[in-house]
Amino acid sequence: MVLDFGTSGIKVSQIGLGMAALGRPGYINLGHNNDLNNNYDVEAMRQHSHAVLDVAYKSGIRYIDVAQSYGKGEAFLASWLESKGHNDVVVGSKWGYYYTAGWQVKTDVHEIKEHTLDRLNSQWADSKLTLGEDLKIYHIHSATFESGVLENFSVLDRLEELRAEGYIIGLSITATRQSEVLEKAMSIQIGGKPLFGSVQGTFNCLEQSARDALQQAHDNGLGVIIKEGMANGRLSLRNEQAAYMEPLKSIATRHGVGVDAVALAYILHQSFATVVLSGAARADHLVSNLDALQVELSADEVALLDSLAMKSEDYWGERSQMQWI
């Protein structure tokens, strides 16, 4: 299904593909190393990402999410777009983190946050050169109060310049203060107009704390992109011993789909969700994720999944302990 992206005037698919697990050897998804067959040769990974992108496009996906910190994610995506000649794919990228892992899985630091004007200008130039006219949405990567980015007027003014050129300016939000950060972002106006037209937030069966803020963003005309719908693999059978997996397995059996489809169907059920990202690093996993579009959850099933919500502090505490593999 193709939907309006907020009030921006562009069209996006209801499910998008995020390239966090496709553009670099290491990531925090459970089983990520197995998804890549432990083959981290650059050309092998480029071909692997192209194969997943082919399945995504054939399945109707028209929104692709990437970031400067996703290793060679932008380059892999750009080479795929060039080779296929597709002109109906909307690309969103992000600035503010830069990749430091040196194409290694095990390293002390995988990425560093820097929300400065110099970093914005350099990463924008790189993303624009790589992605060209396909780049439509540009997000601050993990905006927080601690980074000061929402009070950095030189950065905000530069983002306004990009908005005036026709780009949709957004932010991704993370951790326990998602709602507060989003509320602050929605209050920012330049020239009498809201700066932000997009938000990418974490929402899933386990982390539901930003529900009201995401709904408000939707009601205010922002396009709402949901990331981490599978909780970095914690809502998959790779984590089937977790007690919260039992309701998902029961509902999945009832509908004849995988637990991943149920987890994503729950997000699709939310009225605020414009795009729900699949973070699949394998084509078969992506196809299974797409089954979510066919799942009609009952009111009782939605209520059961609602009941799985964790304390936000516990969710993010668990996530912070996950290993890059």
mmCIF file of C-alpha atoms in Angstrom:
data_model
loop_
_atom_site.group_PDB
_atom_site.id
_atom_site.type_symbol
_atom_site.label_atom_id
_atom_site.label_comp_id
_atom_site.label_asym_id
_atom_site.label_seq_id
_atom_site.Cartn_x
_atom_site.Cartn_y
_atom_site.Cartn_z
ATOM 1 C CA MET A 1 0.000 0.000 0.000
ATOM 2 C CA VAL A 2 1.263 3.484 -0.906
ATOM 3 C CA LEU A 3 0.469 6.295 1.522
ATOM 4 C CA ASP A 4 0.942 10.042 1.818
ATOM 5 C CA PHE A 5 3.990 10.899 3.907
ATOM 6 C CA GLY A 6 2.396 13.341 6.293
ATOM 7 C CA THR A 7 1.612 16.587 4.518
ATOM 8 C CA SER A 8 4.834 16.508 2.482
ATOM 9 C CA GLY A 9 3.218 15.604 -0.815
ATOM 10 C CA ILE A 10 5.387 12.538 -1.401
ATOM 11 C CA LYS A 11 4.189 8.930 -1.458
ATOM 12 C CA VAL A 12 5.793 6.075 0.465
ATOM 13 C CA SER A 13 5.143 2.383 0.974
ATOM 14 C CA GLN A 14 3.616 1.231 4.243
ATOM 15 C CA ILE A 15 6.640 -0.987 4.883
ATOM 16 C CA GLY A 16 10.130 0.323 4.204
ATOM 17 C CA LEU A 17 13.548 -1.278 4.289
ATOM 18 C CA GLY A 18 16.167 -0.075 6.750
ATOM 19 C CA MET A 19 19.777 -0.745 5.791
ATOM 20 C CA ALA A 20 21.392 -0.643 9.236
ATOM 21 C CA ALA A 21 22.119 -4.382 9.076
ATOM 22 C CA LEU A 22 23.034 -4.458 5.372
ATOM 23 C CA GLY A 23 25.677 -1.754 5.074
ATOM 24 C CA ARG A 24 28.301 -2.844 7.610
ATOM 25 C CA PRO A 25 29.749 -6.093 8.975
ATOM 26 C CA GLY A 26 28.745 -5.568 12.601
ATOM 27 C CA TYR A 27 25.342 -4.734 14.039
ATOM 28 C CA ILE A 28 23.382 -5.441 17.220
ATOM 29 C CA ASN A 29 20.627 -7.591 15.702
ATOM 30 C CA LEU A 30 20.499 -11.081 17.163
ATOM 31 C CA GLY A 31 22.072 -13.481 14.654
ATOM 32 C CA HIS A 32 23.379 -10.733 12.392
ATOM 33 C CA ASN A 33 26.574 -12.668 11.669
ATOM 34 C CA ASN A 34 24.558 -15.655 10.468
ATOM 35 C CA ASP A 35 22.410 -13.422 8.258
ATOM 36 C CA LEU A 36 25.578 -12.366 6.424
ATOM 37 C CA ASN A 37 27.008 -15.909 6.448
ATOM 38 C CA ASN A 38 30.033 -14.451 8.231
ATOM 39 C CA ASN A 39 31.168 -13.163 4.833
ATOM 40 C CA TYR A 40 32.280 -9.564 5.199
ATOM 41 C CA ASP A 41 34.014 -9.116 1.864
ATOM 42 C CA VAL A 42 32.900 -5.704 0.585
ATOM 43 C CA GLU A 43 31.832 -6.950 -2.833
ATOM 44 C CA ALA A 44 30.000 -9.924 -1.325
ATOM 45 C CA MET A 45 28.113 -7.595 1.017
ATOM 46 C CA ARG A 46 27.288 -5.231 -1.832
ATOM 47 C CA GLN A 47 25.828 -8.079 -3.871
ATOM 48 C CA HIS A 48 23.968 -9.380 -0.824
ATOM 49 C CA SER A 49 22.409 -5.960 -0.176
ATOM 50 C CA HIS A 50 21.424 -5.691 -3.842
ATOM 51 C CA ALA A 51 19.673 -9.072 -3.664
ATOM 52 C CA VAL A 52 17.643 -7.947 -0.637
ATOM 53 C CA LEU A 53 16.851 -4.626 -2.325
ATOM 54 C CA ASP A 54 15.642 -6.505 -5.427
ATOM 55 C CA VAL A 55 13.172 -8.488 -3.328
ATOM 56 C CA ALA A 56 12.092 -5.322 -1.528
ATOM 57 C CA TYR A 57 11.338 -3.516 -4.783
ATOM 58 C CA LYS A 58 9.526 -6.465 -6.344
ATOM 59 C CA SER A 59 7.415 -6.677 -3.167
ATOM 60 C CA GLY A 60 6.304 -3.049 -3.457
ATOM 61 C CA ILE A 61 8.680 -1.378 -1.011
ATOM 62 C CA ARG A 62 9.339 2.195 -2.101
ATOM 63 C CA TYR A 63 10.949 3.702 0.992
ATOM 64 C CA ILE A 64 14.568 2.905 1.864
ATOM 65 C CA ASP A 65 16.201 4.187 5.046
ATOM 66 C CA VAL A 66 19.947 4.591 5.377
ATOM 67 C CA ALA A 67 22.480 6.688 7.278
ATOM 68 C CA GLN A 68 26.045 7.902 7.027
ATOM 69 C CA SER A 69 27.005 5.662 9.944
ATOM 70 C CA TYR A 70 25.774 2.494 8.230
ATOM 71 C CA GLY A 71 29.204 1.737 6.805
ATOM 72 C CA LYS A 72 28.816 1.513 3.032
ATOM 73 C CA GLY A 73 25.005 1.535 3.177
ATOM 74 C CA GLU A 74 24.595 4.688 1.106
ATOM 75 C CA ALA A 75 27.089 3.476 -1.493
ATOM 76 C CA PHE A 76 25.435 0.048 -1.745
ATOM 77 C CA LEU A 77 22.026 1.652 -2.161
ATOM 78 C CA ALA A 78 23.269 4.170 -4.731
ATOM 79 C CA SER A 79 24.923 1.484 -6.857
ATOM 80 C CA TRP A 80 21.709 -0.566 -6.779
ATOM 81 C CA LEU A 81 19.562 2.407 -7.793
ATOM 82 C CA GLU A 82 21.954 3.250 -10.618
ATOM 83 C CA SER A 83 22.040 -0.322 -11.900
ATOM 84 C CA LYS A 84 18.245 -0.688 -11.872
ATOM 85 C CA GLY A 85 17.227 2.767 -13.042
ATOM 86 C CA HIS A 86 14.368 2.982 -10.552
ATOM 87 C CA ASN A 87 12.987 6.509 -10.195
ATOM 88 C CA ASP A 88 10.106 5.841 -7.814
ATOM 89 C CA VAL A 89 12.075 5.007 -4.653
ATOM 90 C CA VAL A 90 12.062 7.524 -1.804
ATOM 91 C CA VAL A 91 15.323 7.543 0.151
ATOM 92 C CA GLY A 92 15.781 8.914 3.636
ATOM 93 C CA SER A 93 19.219 9.304 5.180
ATOM 94 C CA LYS A 94 20.583 10.626 8.447
ATOM 95 C CA TRP A 95 23.480 12.715 9.665
ATOM 96 C CA GLY A 96 25.094 13.107 13.066
ATOM 97 C CA TYR A 97 26.826 9.764 13.572
ATOM 98 C CA TYR A 98 29.929 8.756 11.651
ATOM 99 C CA TYR A 99 31.223 5.240 11.125
ATOM 100 C CA THR A 100 34.453 4.309 12.932
ATOM 101 C CA ALA A 101 34.573 0.492 12.863
ATOM 102 C CA GLY A 102 36.940 0.233 9.889
ATOM 103 C CA TRP A 103 34.895 -2.635 8.416
ATOM 104 C CA GLN A 104 35.488 -4.727 11.538
ATOM 105 C CA VAL A 105 32.874 -6.599 13.566
ATOM 106 C CA LYS A 106 34.743 -6.344 16.845
ATOM 107 C CA THR A 107 35.997 -2.893 17.730
ATOM 108 C CA ASP A 108 35.839 -0.577 20.709
ATOM 109 C CA VAL A 109 33.724 2.075 18.964
ATOM 110 C CA HIS A 110 31.458 1.463 15.970
ATOM 111 C CA GLU A 111 30.131 4.989 15.520
ATOM 112 C CA ILE A 112 30.508 8.422 17.090
ATOM 113 C CA LYS A 113 27.818 11.059 17.478
ATOM 114 C CA GLU A 114 28.624 14.643 16.506
ATOM 115 C CA HIS A 115 25.744 17.062 16.061
ATOM 116 C CA THR A 116 27.762 20.044 14.843
ATOM 117 C CA LEU A 117 27.323 22.344 11.860
ATOM 118 C CA ASP A 118 30.595 21.127 10.362
ATOM 119 C CA ARG A 119 29.469 17.507 10.615
ATOM 120 C CA LEU A 120 26.078 18.364 9.090
ATOM 121 C CA ASN A 121 27.670 20.158 6.163
ATOM 122 C CA SER A 122 30.230 17.444 5.444
ATOM 123 C CA GLN A 123 27.771 14.564 5.752
ATOM 124 C CA TRP A 124 25.120 16.351 3.727
ATOM 125 C CA ALA A 125 27.617 16.914 0.928
ATOM 126 C CA ASP A 126 28.583 13.237 0.965
ATOM 127 C CA SER A 127 24.992 11.954 1.087
ATOM 128 C CA LYS A 128 23.829 14.295 -1.655
ATOM 129 C CA LEU A 129 26.761 13.345 -3.896
ATOM 130 C CA THR A 130 26.149 9.629 -3.329
ATOM 131 C CA LEU A 131 22.350 9.465 -3.428
ATOM 132 C CA GLY A 132 21.558 12.320 -5.797
ATOM 133 C CA GLU A 133 17.945 13.061 -6.647
ATOM 134 C CA ASP A 134 16.661 9.966 -4.843
ATOM 135 C CA LEU A 135 17.412 11.558 -1.465
ATOM 136 C CA LYS A 136 14.200 13.179 -0.264
ATOM 137 C CA ILE A 137 14.217 12.984 3.561
ATOM 138 C CA TYR A 138 17.118 13.997 5.800
ATOM 139 C CA HIS A 139 17.066 13.196 9.506
ATOM 140 C CA ILE A 140 19.108 14.226 12.503
ATOM 141 C CA HIS A 141 20.397 10.859 13.694
ATOM 142 C CA SER A 142 19.286 10.199 17.282
ATOM 143 C CA ALA A 143 18.526 13.738 18.398
ATOM 144 C CA THR A 144 18.853 14.095 22.168
ATOM 145 C CA PHE A 145 18.834 16.901 24.685
ATOM 146 C CA GLU A 146 22.392 15.938 25.654
ATOM 147 C CA SER A 147 23.778 16.670 22.174
ATOM 148 C CA GLY A 148 22.177 20.120 22.190
ATOM 149 C CA VAL A 149 21.215 19.816 18.532
ATOM 150 C CA LEU A 150 17.694 21.160 18.995
ATOM 151 C CA GLU A 151 19.114 24.348 20.505
ATOM 152 C CA ASN A 152 21.966 24.776 18.030
ATOM 153 C CA PHE A 153 20.663 27.636 15.932
ATOM 154 C CA SER A 154 23.401 27.389 13.300
ATOM 155 C CA VAL A 155 22.423 23.752 12.688
ATOM 156 C CA LEU A 156 18.703 24.536 12.677
ATOM 157 C CA ASP A 157 19.189 27.418 10.251
ATOM 158 C CA ARG A 158 21.172 25.166 7.907
ATOM 159 C CA LEU A 159 18.445 22.526 8.063
ATOM 160 C CA GLU A 160 15.940 25.241 7.201
ATOM 161 C CA GLU A 161 18.003 26.058 4.121
ATOM 162 C CA LEU A 162 17.748 22.427 3.051
ATOM 163 C CA ARG A 163 14.019 22.466 3.694
ATOM 164 C CA ALA A 164 13.711 25.559 1.515
ATOM 165 C CA GLU A 165 15.409 23.587 -1.269
ATOM 166 C CA GLY A 166 12.599 21.034 -1.071
ATOM 167 C CA TYR A 167 13.935 18.375 1.279
ATOM 168 C CA ILE A 168 11.890 16.976 4.148
ATOM 169 C CA ILE A 169 13.774 17.577 7.380
ATOM 170 C CA GLY A 170 13.322 15.082 10.177
ATOM 171 C CA LEU A 171 14.864 13.587 13.260
ATOM 172 C CA SER A 172 15.244 10.125 14.667
ATOM 173 C CA ILE A 173 14.669 9.676 18.380
ATOM 174 C CA THR A 174 15.895 7.049 20.783
ATOM 175 C CA ALA A 175 16.100 5.931 24.419
ATOM 176 C CA THR A 176 13.865 6.808 27.345
ATOM 177 C CA ARG A 177 13.169 10.466 26.466
ATOM 178 C CA GLN A 178 11.823 9.964 22.948
ATOM 179 C CA SER A 179 8.555 11.726 23.728
ATOM 180 C CA GLU A 180 10.149 14.783 25.303
ATOM 181 C CA VAL A 181 12.627 15.203 22.450
ATOM 182 C CA LEU A 182 9.867 14.888 19.864
ATOM 183 C CA GLU A 183 7.681 17.401 21.665
ATOM 184 C CA LYS A 184 10.592 19.865 21.710
ATOM 185 C CA ALA A 185 11.259 19.282 18.009
ATOM 186 C CA MET A 186 7.631 19.904 17.085
ATOM 187 C CA SER A 187 7.768 23.286 18.835
ATOM 188 C CA ILE A 188 10.610 24.533 16.617
ATOM 189 C CA GLN A 189 9.486 26.944 13.916
ATOM 190 C CA ILE A 190 11.602 28.953 11.509
ATOM 191 C CA GLY A 191 10.013 31.642 9.401
ATOM 192 C CA GLY A 192 6.670 30.859 11.002
ATOM 193 C CA LYS A 193 6.683 27.239 9.814
ATOM 194 C CA PRO A 194 7.507 24.001 11.668
ATOM 195 C CA LEU A 195 11.011 22.839 10.728
ATOM 196 C CA PHE A 196 10.405 19.122 11.010
ATOM 197 C CA GLY A 197 8.233 17.125 8.631
ATOM 198 C CA SER A 198 9.375 13.655 9.617
ATOM 199 C CA VAL A 199 10.174 11.644 12.719
ATOM 200 C CA GLN A 200 11.673 8.194 13.041
ATOM 201 C CA GLY A 201 10.974 6.641 16.421
ATOM 202 C CA THR A 202 11.183 3.320 18.207
ATOM 203 C CA PHE A 203 7.862 1.639 18.882
ATOM 204 C CA ASN A 204 7.128 -2.071 19.271
ATOM 205 C CA CYS A 205 5.343 -4.535 21.529
ATOM 206 C CA LEU A 206 7.965 -4.027 24.230
ATOM 207 C CA GLU A 207 8.665 -0.283 23.933
ATOM 208 C CA GLN A 208 5.441 1.708 23.749
ATOM 209 C CA SER A 209 6.396 4.811 25.705
ATOM 210 C CA ALA A 210 6.359 7.202 22.731
ATOM 211 C CA ARG A 211 2.842 6.261 21.606
ATOM 212 C CA ASP A 212 1.139 9.553 22.467
ATOM 213 C CA ALA A 213 3.955 11.730 21.110
ATOM 214 C CA LEU A 214 4.073 9.797 17.840
ATOM 215 C CA GLN A 215 0.318 10.133 17.517
ATOM 216 C CA GLN A 216 0.608 13.874 18.070
ATOM 217 C CA ALA A 217 3.317 14.072 15.417
ATOM 218 C CA HIS A 218 1.057 12.239 12.964
ATOM 219 C CA ASP A 219 -1.845 14.534 13.816
ATOM 220 C CA ASN A 220 0.432 17.543 13.261
ATOM 221 C CA GLY A 221 1.172 16.398 9.713
ATOM 222 C CA LEU A 222 4.566 14.745 10.181
ATOM 223 C CA GLY A 223 5.412 11.530 8.394
ATOM 224 C CA VAL A 224 6.035 8.926 11.114
ATOM 225 C CA ILE A 225 8.587 6.176 10.481
ATOM 226 C CA ILE A 226 8.829 3.353 13.002
ATOM 227 C CA LYS A 227 12.180 1.670 13.556
ATOM 228 C CA GLU A 228 13.194 -1.352 15.637
ATOM 229 C CA GLY A 229 9.846 -3.046 15.165
ATOM 230 C CA MET A 230 11.539 -6.360 15.926
ATOM 231 C CA ALA A 231 13.446 -4.906 18.899
ATOM 232 C CA ASN A 232 16.787 -5.841 17.297
ATOM 233 C CA GLY A 233 15.715 -9.472 17.066
ATOM 234 C CA ARG A 234 14.321 -9.768 20.579
ATOM 235 C CA LEU A 235 10.850 -10.239 19.036
ATOM 236 C CA SER A 236 12.000 -13.117 16.842
ATOM 237 C CA LEU A 237 12.370 -16.854 17.377
ATOM 238 C CA ARG A 238 16.058 -16.232 17.985
ATOM 239 C CA ASN A 239 14.829 -15.104 21.390
ATOM 240 C CA GLU A 240 12.044 -17.662 21.785
ATOM 241 C CA GLN A 241 12.857 -18.472 25.431
ATOM 242 C CA ALA A 242 11.722 -15.009 26.526
ATOM 243 C CA ALA A 243 8.336 -15.159 28.255
ATOM 244 C CA TYR A 244 6.928 -12.338 26.121
ATOM 245 C CA MET A 245 7.379 -14.470 23.010
ATOM 246 C CA GLU A 246 4.559 -16.861 23.959
ATOM 247 C CA PRO A 247 1.687 -14.505 23.023
ATOM 248 C CA LEU A 248 3.351 -13.698 19.702
ATOM 249 C CA LYS A 249 3.816 -17.386 18.908
ATOM 250 C CA SER A 250 0.188 -18.107 19.781
ATOM 251 C CA ILE A 251 -1.128 -15.299 17.561
ATOM 252 C CA ALA A 252 1.274 -16.253 14.765
ATOM 253 C CA THR A 253 -0.004 -19.833 14.783
ATOM 254 C CA ARG A 254 -3.584 -18.591 14.633
ATOM 255 C CA HIS A 255 -2.845 -16.463 11.557
ATOM 256 C CA GLY A 256 -0.457 -18.874 9.873
ATOM 257 C CA VAL A 257 2.460 -16.418 9.769
ATOM 258 C CA GLY A 258 5.758 -15.914 11.563
ATOM 259 C CA VAL A 259 6.108 -14.096 14.868
ATOM 260 C CA ASP A 260 7.918 -11.343 12.999
ATOM 261 C CA ALA A 261 4.805 -10.652 10.928
ATOM 262 C CA VAL A 262 2.719 -10.414 14.099
ATOM 263 C CA ALA A 263 5.197 -7.992 15.700
ATOM 264 C CA LEU A 264 5.099 -5.739 12.644
ATOM 265 C CA ALA A 265 1.334 -6.099 12.172
ATOM 266 C CA TYR A 266 0.930 -4.721 15.683
ATOM 267 C CA ILE A 267 2.767 -1.562 14.608
ATOM 268 C CA LEU A 268 0.849 -1.308 11.338
ATOM 269 C CA HIS A 269 -2.310 -1.352 13.454
ATOM 270 C CA GLN A 270 -1.281 1.934 15.105
ATOM 271 C CA SER A 271 -2.951 4.923 13.493
ATOM 272 C CA PHE A 272 0.202 7.047 13.740
ATOM 273 C CA ALA A 273 2.503 4.752 11.739
ATOM 274 C CA THR A 274 3.150 5.961 8.183
ATOM 275 C CA VAL A 275 6.101 3.666 7.412
ATOM 276 C CA VAL A 276 7.163 0.612 9.388
ATOM 277 C CA LEU A 277 10.756 -0.360 8.711
ATOM 278 C CA SER A 278 11.869 -3.906 8.162
ATOM 279 C CA GLY A 279 15.443 -4.290 9.305
ATOM 280 C CA ALA A 280 15.800 -7.639 7.560
ATOM 281 C CA ALA A 281 19.297 -8.594 6.428
ATOM 282 C CA ARG A 282 18.074 -11.605 4.435
ATOM 283 C CA ALA A 283 15.584 -11.779 1.593
ATOM 284 C CA ASP A 284 13.573 -14.616 3.161
ATOM 285 C CA HIS A 285 13.274 -12.660 6.398
ATOM 286 C CA LEU A 286 12.030 -9.645 4.455
ATOM 287 C CA VAL A 287 9.385 -11.753 2.705
ATOM 288 C CA SER A 288 8.261 -13.071 6.088
ATOM 289 C CA ASN A 289 8.124 -9.516 7.471
ATOM 290 C CA LEU A 290 5.885 -8.481 4.576
ATOM 291 C CA ASP A 291 3.284 -11.025 5.671
ATOM 292 C CA ALA A 292 2.404 -8.396 8.294
ATOM 293 C CA LEU A 293 0.429 -6.549 5.624
ATOM 294 C CA GLN A 294 -2.011 -9.475 5.458
ATOM 295 C CA VAL A 295 -2.544 -9.883 9.219
ATOM 296 C CA GLU A 296 -5.750 -8.438 10.646
ATOM 297 C CA LEU A 297 -5.354 -8.465 14.407
ATOM 298 C CA SER A 298 -8.472 -8.741 16.546
ATOM 299 C CA ALA A 299 -9.142 -6.307 19.364
ATOM 300 C CA ASP A 300 -8.278 -9.026 21.874
ATOM 301 C CA GLU A 301 -4.998 -9.758 20.108
ATOM 302 C CA VAL A 302 -4.069 -6.084 20.077
ATOM 303 C CA ALA A 303 -4.869 -5.836 23.782
ATOM 304 C CA LEU A 304 -2.696 -8.863 24.481
ATOM 305 C CA LEU A 305 0.212 -7.326 22.600
ATOM 306 C CA ASP A 306 -0.384 -4.010 24.363
ATOM 307 C CA SER A 307 0.132 -5.853 27.634
ATOM 308 C CA LEU A 308 3.699 -6.819 26.704
ATOM 309 C CA ALA A 309 4.997 -3.273 27.211
ATOM 310 C CA MET A 310 8.127 -3.029 29.361
ATOM 311 C CA LYS A 311 9.311 -0.088 31.375
ATOM 312 C CA SER A 312 11.205 2.092 28.951
ATOM 313 C CA GLU A 313 14.274 2.063 31.197
ATOM 314 C CA ASP A 314 14.307 -1.744 31.162
ATOM 315 C CA TYR A 315 13.919 -1.930 27.383
ATOM 316 C CA TRP A 316 16.792 0.436 26.668
ATOM 317 C CA GLY A 317 18.887 -1.104 29.427
ATOM 318 C CA GLU A 318 18.559 -4.499 27.750
ATOM 319 C CA ARG A 319 19.342 -3.007 24.358
ATOM 320 C CA SER A 320 22.507 -1.367 25.661
ATOM 321 C CA GLN A 321 23.793 -4.796 26.713
ATOM 322 C CA MET A 322 23.384 -6.353 23.268
ATOM 323 C CA GLN A 323 26.570 -7.278 21.411
ATOM 324 C CA TRP A 324 27.655 -6.099 17.979
ATOM 325 C CA ILE A 325 28.015 -9.279 15.935
#
